[in-house]
XYZ file of C-alpha atoms in Angstrom:
515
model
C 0.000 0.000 0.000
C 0.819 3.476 -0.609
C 1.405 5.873 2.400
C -1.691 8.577 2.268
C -1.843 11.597 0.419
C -0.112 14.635 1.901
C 0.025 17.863 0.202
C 3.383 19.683 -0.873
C 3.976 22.449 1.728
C 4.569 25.531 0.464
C 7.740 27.816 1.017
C 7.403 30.021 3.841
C 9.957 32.730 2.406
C 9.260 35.007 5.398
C 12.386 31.838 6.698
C 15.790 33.284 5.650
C 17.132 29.749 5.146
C 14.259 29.675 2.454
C 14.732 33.111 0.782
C 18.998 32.593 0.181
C 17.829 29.201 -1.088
C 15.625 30.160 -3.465
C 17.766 33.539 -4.654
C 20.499 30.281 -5.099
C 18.353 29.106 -7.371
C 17.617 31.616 -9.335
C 21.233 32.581 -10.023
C 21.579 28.810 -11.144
C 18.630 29.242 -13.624
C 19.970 32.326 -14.545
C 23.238 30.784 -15.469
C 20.811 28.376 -17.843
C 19.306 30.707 -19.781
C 19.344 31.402 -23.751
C 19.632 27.373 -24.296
C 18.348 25.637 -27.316
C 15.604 23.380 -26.930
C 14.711 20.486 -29.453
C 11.554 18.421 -29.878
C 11.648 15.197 -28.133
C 10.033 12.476 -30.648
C 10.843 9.036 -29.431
C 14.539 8.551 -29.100
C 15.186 11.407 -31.068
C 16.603 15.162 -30.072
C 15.186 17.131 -33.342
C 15.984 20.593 -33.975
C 13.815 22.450 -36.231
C 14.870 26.150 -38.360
C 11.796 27.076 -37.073
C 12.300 28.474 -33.652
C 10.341 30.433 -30.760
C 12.152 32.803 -28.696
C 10.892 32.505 -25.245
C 11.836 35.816 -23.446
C 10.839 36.769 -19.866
C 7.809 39.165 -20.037
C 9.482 41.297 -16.947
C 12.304 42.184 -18.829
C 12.251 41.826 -22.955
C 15.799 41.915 -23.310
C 16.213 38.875 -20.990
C 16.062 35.625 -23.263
C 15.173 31.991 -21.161
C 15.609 30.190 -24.175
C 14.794 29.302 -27.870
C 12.475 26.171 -28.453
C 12.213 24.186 -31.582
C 8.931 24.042 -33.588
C 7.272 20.998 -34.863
C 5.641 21.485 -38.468
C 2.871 18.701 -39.568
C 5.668 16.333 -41.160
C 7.117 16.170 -37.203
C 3.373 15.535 -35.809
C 2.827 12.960 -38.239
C 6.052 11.778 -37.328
C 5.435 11.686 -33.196
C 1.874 10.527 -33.803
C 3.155 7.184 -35.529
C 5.977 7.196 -32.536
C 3.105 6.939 -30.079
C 0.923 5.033 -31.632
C 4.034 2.142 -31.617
C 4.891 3.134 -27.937
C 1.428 2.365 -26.692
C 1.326 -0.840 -27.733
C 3.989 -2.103 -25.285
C 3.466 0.811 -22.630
C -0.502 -0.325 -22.571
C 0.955 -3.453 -21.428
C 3.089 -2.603 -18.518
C 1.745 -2.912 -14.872
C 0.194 0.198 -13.204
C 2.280 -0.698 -10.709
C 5.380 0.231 -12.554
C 4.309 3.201 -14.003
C 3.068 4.463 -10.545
C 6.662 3.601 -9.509
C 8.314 5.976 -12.643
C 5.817 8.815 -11.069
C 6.291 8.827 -7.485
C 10.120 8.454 -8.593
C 9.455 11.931 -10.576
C 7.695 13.228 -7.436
C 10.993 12.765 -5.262
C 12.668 14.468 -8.346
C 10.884 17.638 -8.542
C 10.624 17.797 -4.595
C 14.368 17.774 -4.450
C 14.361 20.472 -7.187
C 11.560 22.621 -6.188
C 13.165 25.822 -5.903
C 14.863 25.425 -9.700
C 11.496 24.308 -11.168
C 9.952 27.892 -9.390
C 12.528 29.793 -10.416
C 12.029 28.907 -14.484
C 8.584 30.049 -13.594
C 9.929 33.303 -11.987
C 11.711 33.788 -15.499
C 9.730 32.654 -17.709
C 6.055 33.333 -16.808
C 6.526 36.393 -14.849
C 5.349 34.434 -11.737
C 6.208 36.308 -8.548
C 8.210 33.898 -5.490
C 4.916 32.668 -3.705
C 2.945 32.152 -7.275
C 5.986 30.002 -8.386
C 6.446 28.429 -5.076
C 2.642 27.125 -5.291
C 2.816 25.953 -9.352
C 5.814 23.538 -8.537
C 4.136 22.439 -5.349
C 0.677 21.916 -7.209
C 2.617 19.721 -10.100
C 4.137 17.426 -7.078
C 0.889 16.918 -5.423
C -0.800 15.930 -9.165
C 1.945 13.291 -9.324
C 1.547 12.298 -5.949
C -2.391 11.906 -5.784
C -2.116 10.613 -9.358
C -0.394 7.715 -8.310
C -2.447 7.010 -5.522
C -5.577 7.217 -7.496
C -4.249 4.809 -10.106
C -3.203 2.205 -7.429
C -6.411 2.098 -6.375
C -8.139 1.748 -9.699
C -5.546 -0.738 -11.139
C -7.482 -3.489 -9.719
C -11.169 -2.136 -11.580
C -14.533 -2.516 -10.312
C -16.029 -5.330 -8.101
C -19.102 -6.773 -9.537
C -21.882 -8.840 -8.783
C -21.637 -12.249 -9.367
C -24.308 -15.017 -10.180
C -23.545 -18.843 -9.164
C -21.263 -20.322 -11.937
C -20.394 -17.244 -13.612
C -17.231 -14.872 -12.968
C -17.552 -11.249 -14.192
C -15.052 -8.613 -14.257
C -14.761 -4.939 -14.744
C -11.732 -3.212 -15.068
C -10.061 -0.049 -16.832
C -7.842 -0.275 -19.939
C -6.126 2.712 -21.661
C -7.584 4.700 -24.897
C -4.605 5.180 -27.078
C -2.608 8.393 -28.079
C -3.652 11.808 -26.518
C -2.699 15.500 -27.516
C -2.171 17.401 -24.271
C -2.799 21.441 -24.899
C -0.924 22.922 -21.746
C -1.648 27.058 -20.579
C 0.746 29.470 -20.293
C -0.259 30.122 -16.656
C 0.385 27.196 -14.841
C 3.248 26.253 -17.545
C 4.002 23.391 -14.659
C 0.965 22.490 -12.622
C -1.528 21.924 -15.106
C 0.864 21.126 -17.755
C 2.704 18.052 -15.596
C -0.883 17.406 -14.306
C -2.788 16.682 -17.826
C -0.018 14.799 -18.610
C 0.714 12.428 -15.541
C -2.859 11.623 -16.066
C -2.455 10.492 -19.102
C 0.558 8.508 -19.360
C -0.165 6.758 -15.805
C -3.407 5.206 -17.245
C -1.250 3.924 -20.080
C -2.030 6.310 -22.860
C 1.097 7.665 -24.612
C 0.816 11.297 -25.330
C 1.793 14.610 -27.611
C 2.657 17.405 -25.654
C 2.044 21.031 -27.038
C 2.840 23.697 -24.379
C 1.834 27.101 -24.701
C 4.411 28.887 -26.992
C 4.889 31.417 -24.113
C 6.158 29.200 -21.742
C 7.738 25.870 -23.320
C 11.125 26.094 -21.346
C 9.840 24.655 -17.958
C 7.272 21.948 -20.180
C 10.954 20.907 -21.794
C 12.774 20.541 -18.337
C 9.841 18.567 -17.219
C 9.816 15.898 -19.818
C 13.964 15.298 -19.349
C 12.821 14.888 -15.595
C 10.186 12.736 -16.474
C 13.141 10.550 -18.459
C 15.759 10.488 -15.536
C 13.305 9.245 -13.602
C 12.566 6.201 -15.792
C 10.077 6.819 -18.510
C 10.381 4.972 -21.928
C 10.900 7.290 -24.678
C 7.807 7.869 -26.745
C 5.406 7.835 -24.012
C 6.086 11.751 -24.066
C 6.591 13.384 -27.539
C 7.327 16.862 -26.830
C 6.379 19.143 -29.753
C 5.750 22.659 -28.908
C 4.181 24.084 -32.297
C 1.458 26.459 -33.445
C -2.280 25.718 -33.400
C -2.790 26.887 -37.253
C 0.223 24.449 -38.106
C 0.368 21.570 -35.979
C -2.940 22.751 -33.433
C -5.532 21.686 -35.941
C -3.775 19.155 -37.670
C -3.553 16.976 -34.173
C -6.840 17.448 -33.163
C -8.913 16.406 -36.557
C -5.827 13.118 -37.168
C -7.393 10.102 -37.391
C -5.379 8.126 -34.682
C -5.974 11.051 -31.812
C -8.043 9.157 -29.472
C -8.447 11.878 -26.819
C -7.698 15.933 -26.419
C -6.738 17.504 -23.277
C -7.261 21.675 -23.586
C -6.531 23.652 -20.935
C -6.971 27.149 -22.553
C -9.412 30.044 -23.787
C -13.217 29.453 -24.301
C -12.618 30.319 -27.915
C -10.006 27.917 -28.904
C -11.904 25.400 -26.390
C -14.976 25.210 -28.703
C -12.594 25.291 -31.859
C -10.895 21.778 -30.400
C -14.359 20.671 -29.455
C -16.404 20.726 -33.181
C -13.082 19.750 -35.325
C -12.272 16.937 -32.529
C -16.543 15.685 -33.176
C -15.672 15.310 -36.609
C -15.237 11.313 -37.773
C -12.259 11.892 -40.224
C -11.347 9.226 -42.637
C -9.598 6.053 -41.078
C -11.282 6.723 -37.585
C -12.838 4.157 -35.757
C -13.556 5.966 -32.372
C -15.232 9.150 -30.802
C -12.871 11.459 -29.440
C -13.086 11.878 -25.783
C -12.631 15.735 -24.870
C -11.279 17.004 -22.012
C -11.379 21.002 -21.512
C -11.019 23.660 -19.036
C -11.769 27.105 -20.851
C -12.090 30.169 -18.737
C -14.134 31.748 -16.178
C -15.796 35.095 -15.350
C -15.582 34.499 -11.412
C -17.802 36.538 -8.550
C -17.091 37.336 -5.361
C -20.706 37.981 -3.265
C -20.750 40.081 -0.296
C -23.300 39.049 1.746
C -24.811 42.525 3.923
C -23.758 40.284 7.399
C -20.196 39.841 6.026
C -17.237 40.189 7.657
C -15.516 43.217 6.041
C -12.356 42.281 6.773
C -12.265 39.236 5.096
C -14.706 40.162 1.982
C -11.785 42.846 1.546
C -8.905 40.363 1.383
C -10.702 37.831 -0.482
C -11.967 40.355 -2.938
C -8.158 41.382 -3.703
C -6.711 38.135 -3.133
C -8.880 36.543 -5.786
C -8.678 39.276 -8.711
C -4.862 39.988 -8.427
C -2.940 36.766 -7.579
C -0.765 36.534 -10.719
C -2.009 39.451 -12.071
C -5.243 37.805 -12.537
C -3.881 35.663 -15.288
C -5.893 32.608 -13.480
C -9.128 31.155 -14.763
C -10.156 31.183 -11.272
C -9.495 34.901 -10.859
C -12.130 36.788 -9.068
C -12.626 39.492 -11.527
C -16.048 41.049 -10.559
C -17.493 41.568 -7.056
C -20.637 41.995 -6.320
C -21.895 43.643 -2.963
C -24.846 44.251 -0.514
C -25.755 48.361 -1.259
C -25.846 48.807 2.562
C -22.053 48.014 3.108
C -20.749 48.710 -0.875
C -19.407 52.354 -0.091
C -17.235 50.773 2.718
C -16.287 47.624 0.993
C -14.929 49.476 -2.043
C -13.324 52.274 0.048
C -11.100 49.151 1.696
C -10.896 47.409 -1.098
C -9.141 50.165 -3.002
C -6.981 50.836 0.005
C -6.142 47.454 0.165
C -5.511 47.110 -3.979
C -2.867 50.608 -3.616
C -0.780 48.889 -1.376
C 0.004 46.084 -4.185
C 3.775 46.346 -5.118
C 4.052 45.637 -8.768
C 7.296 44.900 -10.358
C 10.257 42.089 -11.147
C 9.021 39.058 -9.703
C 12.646 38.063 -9.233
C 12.359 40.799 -6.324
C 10.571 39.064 -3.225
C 9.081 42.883 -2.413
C 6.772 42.725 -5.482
C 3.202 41.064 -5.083
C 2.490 41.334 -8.616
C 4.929 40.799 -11.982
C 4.178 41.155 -15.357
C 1.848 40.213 -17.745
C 2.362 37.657 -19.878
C 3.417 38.849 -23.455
C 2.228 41.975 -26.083
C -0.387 40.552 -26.955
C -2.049 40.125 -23.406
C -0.691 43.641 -22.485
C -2.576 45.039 -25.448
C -5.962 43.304 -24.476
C -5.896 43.982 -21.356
C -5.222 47.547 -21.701
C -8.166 48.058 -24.508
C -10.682 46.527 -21.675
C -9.532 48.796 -19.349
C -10.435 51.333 -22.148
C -13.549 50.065 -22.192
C -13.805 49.479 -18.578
C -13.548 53.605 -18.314
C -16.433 54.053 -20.349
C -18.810 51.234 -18.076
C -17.601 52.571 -14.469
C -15.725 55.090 -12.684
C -11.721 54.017 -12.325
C -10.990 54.151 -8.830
C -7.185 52.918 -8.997
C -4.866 51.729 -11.603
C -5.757 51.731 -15.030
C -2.059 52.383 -16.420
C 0.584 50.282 -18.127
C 4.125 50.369 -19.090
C 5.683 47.716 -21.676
C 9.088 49.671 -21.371
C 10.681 46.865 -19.972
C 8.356 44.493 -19.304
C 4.315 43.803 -19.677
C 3.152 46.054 -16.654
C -0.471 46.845 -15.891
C -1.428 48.398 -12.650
C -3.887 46.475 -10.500
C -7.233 48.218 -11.667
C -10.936 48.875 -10.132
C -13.845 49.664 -10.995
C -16.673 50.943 -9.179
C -20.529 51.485 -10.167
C -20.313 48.904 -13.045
C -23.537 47.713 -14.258
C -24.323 43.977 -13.985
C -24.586 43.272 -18.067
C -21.335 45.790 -19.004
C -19.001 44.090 -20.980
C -16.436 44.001 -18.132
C -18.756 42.289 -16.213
C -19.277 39.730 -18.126
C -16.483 38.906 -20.945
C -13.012 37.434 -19.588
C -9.893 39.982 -19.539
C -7.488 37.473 -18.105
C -5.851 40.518 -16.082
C -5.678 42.709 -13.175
C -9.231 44.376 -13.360
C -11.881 43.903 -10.934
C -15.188 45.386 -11.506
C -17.183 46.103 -8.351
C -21.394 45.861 -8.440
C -23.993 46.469 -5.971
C -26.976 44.240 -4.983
C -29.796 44.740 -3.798
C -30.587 41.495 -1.750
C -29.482 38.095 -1.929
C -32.167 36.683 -4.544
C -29.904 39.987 -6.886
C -26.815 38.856 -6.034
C -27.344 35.074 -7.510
C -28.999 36.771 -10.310
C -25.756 38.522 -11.559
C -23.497 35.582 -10.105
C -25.066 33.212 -12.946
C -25.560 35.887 -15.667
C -22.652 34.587 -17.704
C -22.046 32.240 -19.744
C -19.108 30.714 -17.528
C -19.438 28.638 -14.155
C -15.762 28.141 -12.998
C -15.664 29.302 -9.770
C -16.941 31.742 -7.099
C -17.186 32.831 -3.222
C -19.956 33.708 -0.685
C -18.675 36.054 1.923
C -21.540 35.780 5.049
C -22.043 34.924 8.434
C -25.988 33.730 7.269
C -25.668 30.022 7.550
C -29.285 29.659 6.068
C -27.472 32.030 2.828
C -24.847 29.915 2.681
C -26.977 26.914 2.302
C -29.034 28.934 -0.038
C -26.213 29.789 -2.072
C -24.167 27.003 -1.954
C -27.425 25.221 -4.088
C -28.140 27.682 -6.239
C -24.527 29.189 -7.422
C -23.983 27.356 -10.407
C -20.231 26.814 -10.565
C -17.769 24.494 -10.459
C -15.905 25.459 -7.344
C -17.291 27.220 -4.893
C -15.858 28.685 -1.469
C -17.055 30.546 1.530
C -15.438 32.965 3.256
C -12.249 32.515 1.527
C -10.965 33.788 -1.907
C -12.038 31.832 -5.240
C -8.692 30.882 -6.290
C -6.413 28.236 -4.801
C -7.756 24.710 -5.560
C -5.826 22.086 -3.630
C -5.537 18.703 -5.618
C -7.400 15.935 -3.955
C -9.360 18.367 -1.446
C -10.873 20.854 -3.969
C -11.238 18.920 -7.400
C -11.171 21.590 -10.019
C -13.511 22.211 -13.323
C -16.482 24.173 -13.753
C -19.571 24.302 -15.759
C -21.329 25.959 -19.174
C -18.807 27.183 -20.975
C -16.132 27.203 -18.527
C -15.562 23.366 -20.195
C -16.376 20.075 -19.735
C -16.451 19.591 -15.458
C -13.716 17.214 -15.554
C -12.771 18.004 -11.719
C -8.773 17.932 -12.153
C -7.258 16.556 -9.028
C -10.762 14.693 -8.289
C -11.504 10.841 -7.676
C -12.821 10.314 -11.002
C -10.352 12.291 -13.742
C -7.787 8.870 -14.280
C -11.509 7.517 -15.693
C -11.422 10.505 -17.990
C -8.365 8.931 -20.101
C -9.372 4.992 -19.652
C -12.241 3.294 -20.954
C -14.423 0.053 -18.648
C -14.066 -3.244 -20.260
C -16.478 -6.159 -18.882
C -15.849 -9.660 -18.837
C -18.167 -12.456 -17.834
C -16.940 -16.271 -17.749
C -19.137 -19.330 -17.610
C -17.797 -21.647 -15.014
């Protein structure tokens, strides 16, 4: 048996020890950076003319590292490498690839601090941001492993006199795994530990923002045992290789983390039955949010105030989860906002290599551009009450931004920015405030701030998300304690560090023997 799940600790950097460790390593990864990085197809190191230059959004001049591209002739070419691979890894015991994961576990434990400080570098992720992606992506391979022991064995059935039946889990095949440039580790390692340790050999596409740390994860993944080809690593472009992956005949299953947008794209060209293809394609997608924050009139201030900042500006906001709008009870909204803006102008924004800074950077251009024409927009919807500014000088810089007096159906209230505006609404009563938390067309996550235990029952039925929390901010899912996924259009519920996501990438096989 496998010793029970325990979460990763995270870094308490307040510890000196901790802080000269972790400034060690980022002068190691520092000393690493402006490498090449090839595809990883099999056996094979391939590098391509085709290259992306991965620079650190806090400072443009500062390259991590340039990553090989894959064109269609190189997917073709990892697809077949998989399909071959799967046919023996299908066959090995879960047993053993449990052992090649926990092994990776130890790994990345022992090398926490380097894996966080790639994230520093390359996704503008400040110390305690960093700190938590690395500890997330242990505690995926951790309760992965557990899950799968406990499922290696399948189902037990009922059983009539002189008959044995069986039911028990075998793999689906080859998967493309579509990792986010915001948790370039967590959710990347996650989606793909899940696959691979149900005995599915996969293709994995990283974000082209953020391939570095997906590239140091896979030669992990192979010092700590794994046959080549159960990993193909082929960063690439959607129009090229995106597409091409998604419709091939042999994909048996997707897994998208990503934008609602290119969610929906995977999810009509992967229903398609192309030529050759003997199978539906299973889909597994997380695509966004547009996440509330509800103030109940009994609330404690003090904590709707924290949680209210906490959840829109973590990482800039750059989280699915993000709590972008808040919505308040009119009798305490003048008091609410009043600390909430004190609370957002004491944000320190700047190099997340500097422990001092709460937020970093954006994440490239063409976020910085986006984000800035919302808040555009967000000054004709509301009145700006901080922020609003932005400086790519350097680096992708927006100012932590709110605003006040928004109406319930603006635009900021209801499309995703993916950045560090909050929009702040008033309510009425509760029966208003769940009628603007499930006005979108997301259901990711949200929060209930109250002391009304008979509205906190109410709401905790009739706030249709994914995730939701009380008292506390929406962001922060813990693997194995708060499964995450949400609903509508905020993709298919598939609960990611839940009981039931190894099903996701296996399908039940029955057996019944006359005796």
């Amino acid at each position: 048996m496998l010793k029970p799940y325990i979460t990763e600790p995270l870094t308490d950097f307040t510890n000196h020890h901790h802080q000269r460790a972790f400034q060690e390593a980022l002068r190691f990864v520092e000393a690493q950076l402006g490498r090449g990085y090839p595809l990883i197809i099999g056996n094979e190191e391939i590098t391509t003319e085709k290259r992306v230059t991965v620079i650190n959004p806090a400072n443009k001049t500062e390259v991590i590292g340039t990553v090989s591209l894959a064109n269609q002739e190189l997917a073709e070419k990892a697809m077949r490498t998989a399909q071959s691979t799967f046919e023996s890894w299908k066959r090995w015991k879960p047993e053993h690839r449990i052992n090649i994961v926990l092994r990776a576990a130890a790994m990345l434990r022992r090398r926490k601090h380097e894996f966080s400080a790639y994230l520093v570098k390359e996704a503008g992720k400040p110390w305690g941001e960093a700190d938590a992606d690395t500890a997330e992506a242990i505690d995926f391979l951790e309760y992965y492993a557990r899950q799968m022991y406990r499922l290696k064995d399948g189902v037990p059935l009922e059983q009539h006199d002189g008959e044995f039946n069986q039911f028990h889990y075998i793999p689906l095949g080859v998967g493309i795994i579509i990792s986010p440039f915001n948790f370039p580790l967590a959710i990347m390692a996650g989606t793909t530990i899940a696959a691979i340790i149900t005995g599915n050999t996969v293709l994995l596409k990283p974000a082209n923002s953020t391939p570095v740390v997906a590239a140091k994860f896979v030669q992990l993944m192979k010092e700590a045992g794994l046959p080549e080809g159960v990993i193909n690593f082929v960063p690439g472009s959607g129009a090229e290789i995106g597409d091409y992956l998604v419709e091939h005949p042999q994909t048996r299953f997707i897994s998208f983390t990503g934008s609602r947008e290119i969610g929906c794209r995977i999810y009509e060209r992967a229903a398609r039955v192309q030529k050759g293809q003997k199978w539906l394609k299973r889909v597994i997608a997380e695509m966004g949010g547009k996440d509330t924050v509800l103030v109940d009139r009994c609330a404690d201030i003090e904590t709707a105030v924290k949680s209210i900042v906490l959840s829109a500006f973590g990482f800039s906001g750059q989280k699915c989860s993000a709590g972008s709008r808040a919505v308040i009870h009119e009798d305490i909204y003048d008091e609410v906002l009043e600390k909430v803006i004190a609370k957002t102008k004491e944000l320190t924004i700047g190099d997340p290599a500097d422990p001092n800074n709460y937020m970093g950077p954006v994440i490239n251009k063409a976020a910085f551009n986006k984000i800035m024409n919302y808040i555009e927009i967000g000054k004709k919807e509301g009145r700006l009450m901080t922020g609003g500014k932005g400086d790519q000088s350097l680096g992708y810089f927006i100012q932590p931004t709110v605003f006040a007096h928004v109406d319930e159906n603006a635009r900021i209230m209801q499309e995703e920015i993916f950045g560090p505006v909050l929009a702040l609404c008033k309510a009425r009563n509760l029966d208003h405030m769940l009628s603007i938390a499930n006005n979108t067309e997301y259901g990711l996550t949200g929060a209930f701030i109250s002391n009304n235990r008979e509205h906190i029952e109410r709401v905790r039925e009739e706030f249709h998300v994914g995730n939701l929390y009380f008292n506390s901010k929406c962001t922060g899912a813990v693997v194995g304690y708060q499964p995450f996924g949400g609903f509508n259009m905020s993709g298919t519920d598939s609960k990611a560090g839940g009981p039931d996501y190894l099903i996701l990438h296996m399908q039940a096989k029955t057996t019944s023997e006359k005796l």
